[in-house]
CSV table of C-alpha atoms in Angstrom, one decimal:
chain,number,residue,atom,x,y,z
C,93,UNK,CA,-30.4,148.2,-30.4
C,94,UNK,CA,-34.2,148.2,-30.7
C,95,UNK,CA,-34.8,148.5,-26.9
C,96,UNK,CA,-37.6,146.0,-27.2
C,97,UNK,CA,-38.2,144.8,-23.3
C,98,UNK,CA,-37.5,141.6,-22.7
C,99,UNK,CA,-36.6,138.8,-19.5
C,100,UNK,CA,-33.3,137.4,-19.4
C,101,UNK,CA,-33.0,134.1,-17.7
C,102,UNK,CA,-29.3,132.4,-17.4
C,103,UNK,CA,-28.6,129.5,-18.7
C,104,UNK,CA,-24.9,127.8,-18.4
C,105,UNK,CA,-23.7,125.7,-21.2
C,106,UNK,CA,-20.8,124.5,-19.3
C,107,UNK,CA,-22.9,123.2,-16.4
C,108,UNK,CA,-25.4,121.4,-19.0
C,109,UNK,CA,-28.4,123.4,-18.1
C,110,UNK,CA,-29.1,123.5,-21.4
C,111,UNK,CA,-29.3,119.7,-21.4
C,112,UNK,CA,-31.9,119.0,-18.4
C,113,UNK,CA,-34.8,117.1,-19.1
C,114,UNK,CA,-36.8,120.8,-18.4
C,115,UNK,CA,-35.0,122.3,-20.5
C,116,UNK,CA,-35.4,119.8,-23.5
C,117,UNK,CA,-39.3,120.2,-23.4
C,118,UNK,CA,-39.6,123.7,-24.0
C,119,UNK,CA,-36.6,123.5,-26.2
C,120,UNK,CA,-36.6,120.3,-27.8
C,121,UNK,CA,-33.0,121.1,-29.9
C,122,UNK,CA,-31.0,122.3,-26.3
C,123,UNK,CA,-29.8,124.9,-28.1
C,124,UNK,CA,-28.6,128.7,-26.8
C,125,UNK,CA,-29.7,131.5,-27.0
C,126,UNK,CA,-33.7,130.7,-27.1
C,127,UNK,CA,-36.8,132.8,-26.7
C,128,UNK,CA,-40.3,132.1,-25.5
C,129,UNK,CA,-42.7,134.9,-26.9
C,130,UNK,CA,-46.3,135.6,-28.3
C,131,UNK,CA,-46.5,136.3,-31.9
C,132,UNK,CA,-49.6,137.9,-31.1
C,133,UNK,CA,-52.0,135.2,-31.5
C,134,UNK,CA,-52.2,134.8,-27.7
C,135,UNK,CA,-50.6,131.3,-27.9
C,136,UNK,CA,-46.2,130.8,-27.0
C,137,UNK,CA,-43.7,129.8,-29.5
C,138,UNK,CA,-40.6,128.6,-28.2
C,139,UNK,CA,-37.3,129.0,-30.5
C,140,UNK,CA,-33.9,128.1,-30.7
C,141,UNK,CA,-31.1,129.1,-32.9
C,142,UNK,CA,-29.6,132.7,-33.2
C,143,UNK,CA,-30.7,133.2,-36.8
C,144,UNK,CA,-34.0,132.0,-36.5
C,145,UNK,CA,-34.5,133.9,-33.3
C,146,UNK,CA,-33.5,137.4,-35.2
C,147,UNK,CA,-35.6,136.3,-38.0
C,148,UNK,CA,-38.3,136.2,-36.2
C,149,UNK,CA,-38.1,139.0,-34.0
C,150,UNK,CA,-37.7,141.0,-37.5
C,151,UNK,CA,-40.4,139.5,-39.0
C,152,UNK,CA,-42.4,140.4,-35.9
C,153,UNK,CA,-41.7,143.9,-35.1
C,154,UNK,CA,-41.2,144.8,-38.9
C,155,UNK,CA,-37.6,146.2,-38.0
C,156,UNK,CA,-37.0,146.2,-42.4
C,157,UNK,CA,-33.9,148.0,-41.3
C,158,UNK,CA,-32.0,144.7,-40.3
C,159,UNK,CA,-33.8,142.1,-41.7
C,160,UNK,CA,-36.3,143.3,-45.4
C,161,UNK,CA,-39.8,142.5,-45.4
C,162,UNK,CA,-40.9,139.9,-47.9
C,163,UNK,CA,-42.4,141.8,-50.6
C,164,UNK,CA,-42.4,142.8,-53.9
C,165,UNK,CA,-39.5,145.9,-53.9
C,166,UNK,CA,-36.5,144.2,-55.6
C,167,UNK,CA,-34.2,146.1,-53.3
C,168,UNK,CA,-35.7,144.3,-50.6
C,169,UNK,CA,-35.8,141.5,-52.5
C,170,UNK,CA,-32.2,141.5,-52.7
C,171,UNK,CA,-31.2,142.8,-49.6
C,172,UNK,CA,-32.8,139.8,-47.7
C,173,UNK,CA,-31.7,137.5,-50.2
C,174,UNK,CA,-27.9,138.1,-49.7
C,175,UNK,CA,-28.7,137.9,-45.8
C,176,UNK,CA,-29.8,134.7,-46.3
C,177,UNK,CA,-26.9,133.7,-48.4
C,178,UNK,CA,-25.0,134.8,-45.4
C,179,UNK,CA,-27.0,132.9,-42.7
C,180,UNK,CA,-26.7,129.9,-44.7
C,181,UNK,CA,-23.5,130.1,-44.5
C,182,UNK,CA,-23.0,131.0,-40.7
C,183,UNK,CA,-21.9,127.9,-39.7
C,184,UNK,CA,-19.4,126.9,-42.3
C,185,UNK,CA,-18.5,130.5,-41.9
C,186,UNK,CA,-17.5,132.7,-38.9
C,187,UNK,CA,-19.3,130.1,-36.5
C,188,UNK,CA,-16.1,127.5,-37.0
C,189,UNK,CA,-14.3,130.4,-34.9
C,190,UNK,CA,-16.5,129.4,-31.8
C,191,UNK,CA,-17.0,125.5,-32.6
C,192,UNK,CA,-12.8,124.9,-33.6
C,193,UNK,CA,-11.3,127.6,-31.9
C,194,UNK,CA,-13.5,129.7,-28.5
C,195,UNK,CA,-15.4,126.5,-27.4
C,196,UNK,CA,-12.1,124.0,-26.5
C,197,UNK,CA,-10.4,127.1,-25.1
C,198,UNK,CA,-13.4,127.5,-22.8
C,199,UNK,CA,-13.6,123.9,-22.0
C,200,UNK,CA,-10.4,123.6,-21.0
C,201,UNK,CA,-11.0,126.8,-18.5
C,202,UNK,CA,-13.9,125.7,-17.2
C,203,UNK,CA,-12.7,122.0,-16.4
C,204,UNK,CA,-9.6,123.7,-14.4
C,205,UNK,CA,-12.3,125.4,-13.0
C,206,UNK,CA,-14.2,121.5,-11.8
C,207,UNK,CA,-16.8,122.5,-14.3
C,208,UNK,CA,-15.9,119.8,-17.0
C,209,UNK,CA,-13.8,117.0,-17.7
C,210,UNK,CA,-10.9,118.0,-19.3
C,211,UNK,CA,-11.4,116.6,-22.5
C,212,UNK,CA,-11.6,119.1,-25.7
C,213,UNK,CA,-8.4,121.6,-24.6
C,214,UNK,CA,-6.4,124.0,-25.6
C,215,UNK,CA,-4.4,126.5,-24.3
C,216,UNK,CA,-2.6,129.8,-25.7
C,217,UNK,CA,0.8,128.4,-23.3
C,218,UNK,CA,0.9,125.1,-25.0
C,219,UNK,CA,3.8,123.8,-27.5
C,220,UNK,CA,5.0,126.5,-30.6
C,221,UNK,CA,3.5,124.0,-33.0
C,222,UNK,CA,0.1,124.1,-31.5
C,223,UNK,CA,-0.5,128.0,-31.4
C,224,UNK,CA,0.9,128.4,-35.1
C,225,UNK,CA,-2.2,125.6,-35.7
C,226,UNK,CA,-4.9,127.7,-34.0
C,227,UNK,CA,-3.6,130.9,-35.2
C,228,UNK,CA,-3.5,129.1,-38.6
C,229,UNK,CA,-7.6,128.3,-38.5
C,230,UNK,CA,-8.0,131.8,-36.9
C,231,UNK,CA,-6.7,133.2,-40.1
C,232,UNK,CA,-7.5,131.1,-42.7
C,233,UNK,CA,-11.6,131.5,-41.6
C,234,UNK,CA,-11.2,135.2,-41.4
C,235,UNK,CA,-9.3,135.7,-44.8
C,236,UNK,CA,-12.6,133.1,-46.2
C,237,UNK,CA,-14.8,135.4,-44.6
C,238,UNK,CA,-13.8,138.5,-45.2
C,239,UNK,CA,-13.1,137.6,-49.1
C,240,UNK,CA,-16.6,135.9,-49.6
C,241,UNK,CA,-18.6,138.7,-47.4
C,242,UNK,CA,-16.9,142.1,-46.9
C,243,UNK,CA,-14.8,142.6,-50.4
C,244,UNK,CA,-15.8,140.1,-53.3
C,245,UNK,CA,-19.7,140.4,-53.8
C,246,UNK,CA,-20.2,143.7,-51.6
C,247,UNK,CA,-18.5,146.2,-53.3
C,248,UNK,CA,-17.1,149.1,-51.4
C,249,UNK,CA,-20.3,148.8,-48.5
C,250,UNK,CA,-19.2,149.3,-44.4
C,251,UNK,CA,-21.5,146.2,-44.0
C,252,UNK,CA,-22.3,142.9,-45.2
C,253,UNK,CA,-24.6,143.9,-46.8
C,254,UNK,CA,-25.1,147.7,-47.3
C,255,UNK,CA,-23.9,150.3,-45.4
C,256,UNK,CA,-26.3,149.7,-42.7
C,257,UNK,CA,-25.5,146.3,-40.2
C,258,UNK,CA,-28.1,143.9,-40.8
C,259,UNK,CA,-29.1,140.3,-38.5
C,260,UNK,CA,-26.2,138.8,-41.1
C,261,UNK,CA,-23.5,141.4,-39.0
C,262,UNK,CA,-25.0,140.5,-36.2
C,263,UNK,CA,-24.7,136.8,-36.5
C,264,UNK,CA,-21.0,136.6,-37.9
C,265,UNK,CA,-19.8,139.5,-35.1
C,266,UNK,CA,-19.6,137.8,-32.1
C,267,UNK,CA,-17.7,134.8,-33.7
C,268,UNK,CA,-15.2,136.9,-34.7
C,269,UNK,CA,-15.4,139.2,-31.9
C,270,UNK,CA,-14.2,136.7,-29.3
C,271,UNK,CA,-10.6,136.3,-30.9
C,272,UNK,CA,-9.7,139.1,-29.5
C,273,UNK,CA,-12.0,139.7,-26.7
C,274,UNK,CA,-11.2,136.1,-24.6
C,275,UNK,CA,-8.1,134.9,-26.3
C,276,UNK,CA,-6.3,137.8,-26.7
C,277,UNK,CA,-5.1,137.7,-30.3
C,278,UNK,CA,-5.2,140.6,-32.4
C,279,UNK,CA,-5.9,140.6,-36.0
C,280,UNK,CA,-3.1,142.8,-36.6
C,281,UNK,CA,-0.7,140.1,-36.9
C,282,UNK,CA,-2.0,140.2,-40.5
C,283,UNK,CA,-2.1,143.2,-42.4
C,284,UNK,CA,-3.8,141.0,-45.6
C,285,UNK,CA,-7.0,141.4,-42.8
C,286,UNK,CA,-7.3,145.3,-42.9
C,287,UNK,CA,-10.6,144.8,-44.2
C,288,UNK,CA,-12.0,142.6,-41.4
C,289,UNK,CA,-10.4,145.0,-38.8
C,290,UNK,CA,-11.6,147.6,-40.1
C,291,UNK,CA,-15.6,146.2,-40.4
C,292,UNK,CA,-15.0,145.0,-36.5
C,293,UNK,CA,-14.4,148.3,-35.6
C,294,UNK,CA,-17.4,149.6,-37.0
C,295,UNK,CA,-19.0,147.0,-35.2
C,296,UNK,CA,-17.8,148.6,-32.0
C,297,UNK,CA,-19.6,151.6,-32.3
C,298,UNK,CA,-23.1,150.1,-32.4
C,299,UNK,CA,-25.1,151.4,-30.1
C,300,UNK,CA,-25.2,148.9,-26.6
C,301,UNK,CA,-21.6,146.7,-27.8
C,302,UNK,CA,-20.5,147.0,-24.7
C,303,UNK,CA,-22.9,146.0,-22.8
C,304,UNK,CA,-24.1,143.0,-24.6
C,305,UNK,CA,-20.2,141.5,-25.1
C,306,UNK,CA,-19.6,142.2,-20.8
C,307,UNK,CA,-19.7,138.7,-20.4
C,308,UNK,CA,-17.0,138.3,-23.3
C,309,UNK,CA,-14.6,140.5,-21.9
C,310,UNK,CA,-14.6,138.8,-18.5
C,311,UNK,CA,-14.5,135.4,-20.2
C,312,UNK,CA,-11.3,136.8,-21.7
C,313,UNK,CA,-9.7,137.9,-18.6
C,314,UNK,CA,-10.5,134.6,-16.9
C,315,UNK,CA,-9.0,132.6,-19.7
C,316,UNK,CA,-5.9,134.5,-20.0
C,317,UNK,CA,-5.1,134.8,-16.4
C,318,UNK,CA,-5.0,131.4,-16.5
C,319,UNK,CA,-2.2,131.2,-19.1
């Protein structure tokens, strides 16, 4: 969105590449997505963790826009306050979408794929009683999410926080995104989510979407051709 050049190296999760010896000593937490930049002091910082990455990279480049400026202004004040509310939150939040729901879908593909052992599975062709419970945890973290962030403490705003996206969108968006992207299910099996669909949607139209969720979208026709 920012068009701020920048090197993409690979790293695969599933392969634990993320998990090397290497990989640990530049980033000590093994965590992905993780940057390697100059603040502008001449010397490297090395970082880990969406949120903190974001913050940073705002904090950096002064791109107010997504992410306020500490200051005095109590509109920014306030803006960047409910952001953080939000990224405290992330991973009680939206994130259990990815750690409960995407991530032992994945694992089960890539360990039919020889990737992993097949430990945490699950699969969209597996008994009725199963894919009521996932759907169940599907909807029950949207309907918290969407009532805590997008209709009880935000008013009438297209975004979490404002009518602009901010780093908090961008952090709870992909989370959600993936539902429907890999596995297939569509939020309009409940019409009490009208709100969510409609914020996702918005979400589509920033600028680049489909470019950065590629990967998504072949995940998701991997995964369900496998069903």
């Amino acid at each position: 969105m920012k068009k701020e050049p920048f090197e993409c190296i690979s790293i695969n999760p599933m392969k634990g590449e993320n998990r090397t010896a290497e990989y640990r000593a530049q980033f000590p937490l093994g965590l992905i997505p993780a940057i390697e930049d100059d603040p502008g002091d001449g010397e490297t910082i090395a970082l880990s963790e969406a949120s903190a990455i974001m913050i940073y990279l705002c904090d950096k480049n002064k791109w107010n826009d997504m992410y306020p400026s500490s200051n005095n202004n109590p509109s920014d004040i306030r803006q960047r306050a409910l952001i953080n509310e939000y990224i405290s939150h992330h991973n009680e939040s939206t994130r259990l979408m990815t750690r409960k729901v995407i991530f032992p879908g994945l694992s089960g593909l890539f360990a039919a794929e020889g990737n992993l052992s097949p430990g945490m599975t699950h699969s969209l062709s597996s008994s009725p009683a199963d894919l009521m419970k996932l759907k169940s945890t599907i909807r029950d973290t949207a309907k918290r999410f969407q009532h805590k962030f997008l209709v009880n403490s935000r008013g009438s705003s297209d975004f979490i926080v404002g009518d602009t996206p901010t780093i908090a969108d961008l952090l709870a968006y992909p989370d959600l995104a993936q539902i429907p992207q890999i596995l297939g299910i569509d939020y309009v099996e409940w019409p009490e989510l009208e709100e969510l669909r409609q914020w996702l949607d918005r979400m589509a139209k920033l600028p680049y979407h489909d470019d950065v969720h590629r990967t998504a979208t072949k995940l998701g026709k991997l995964y369900q051709s496998k069903l």
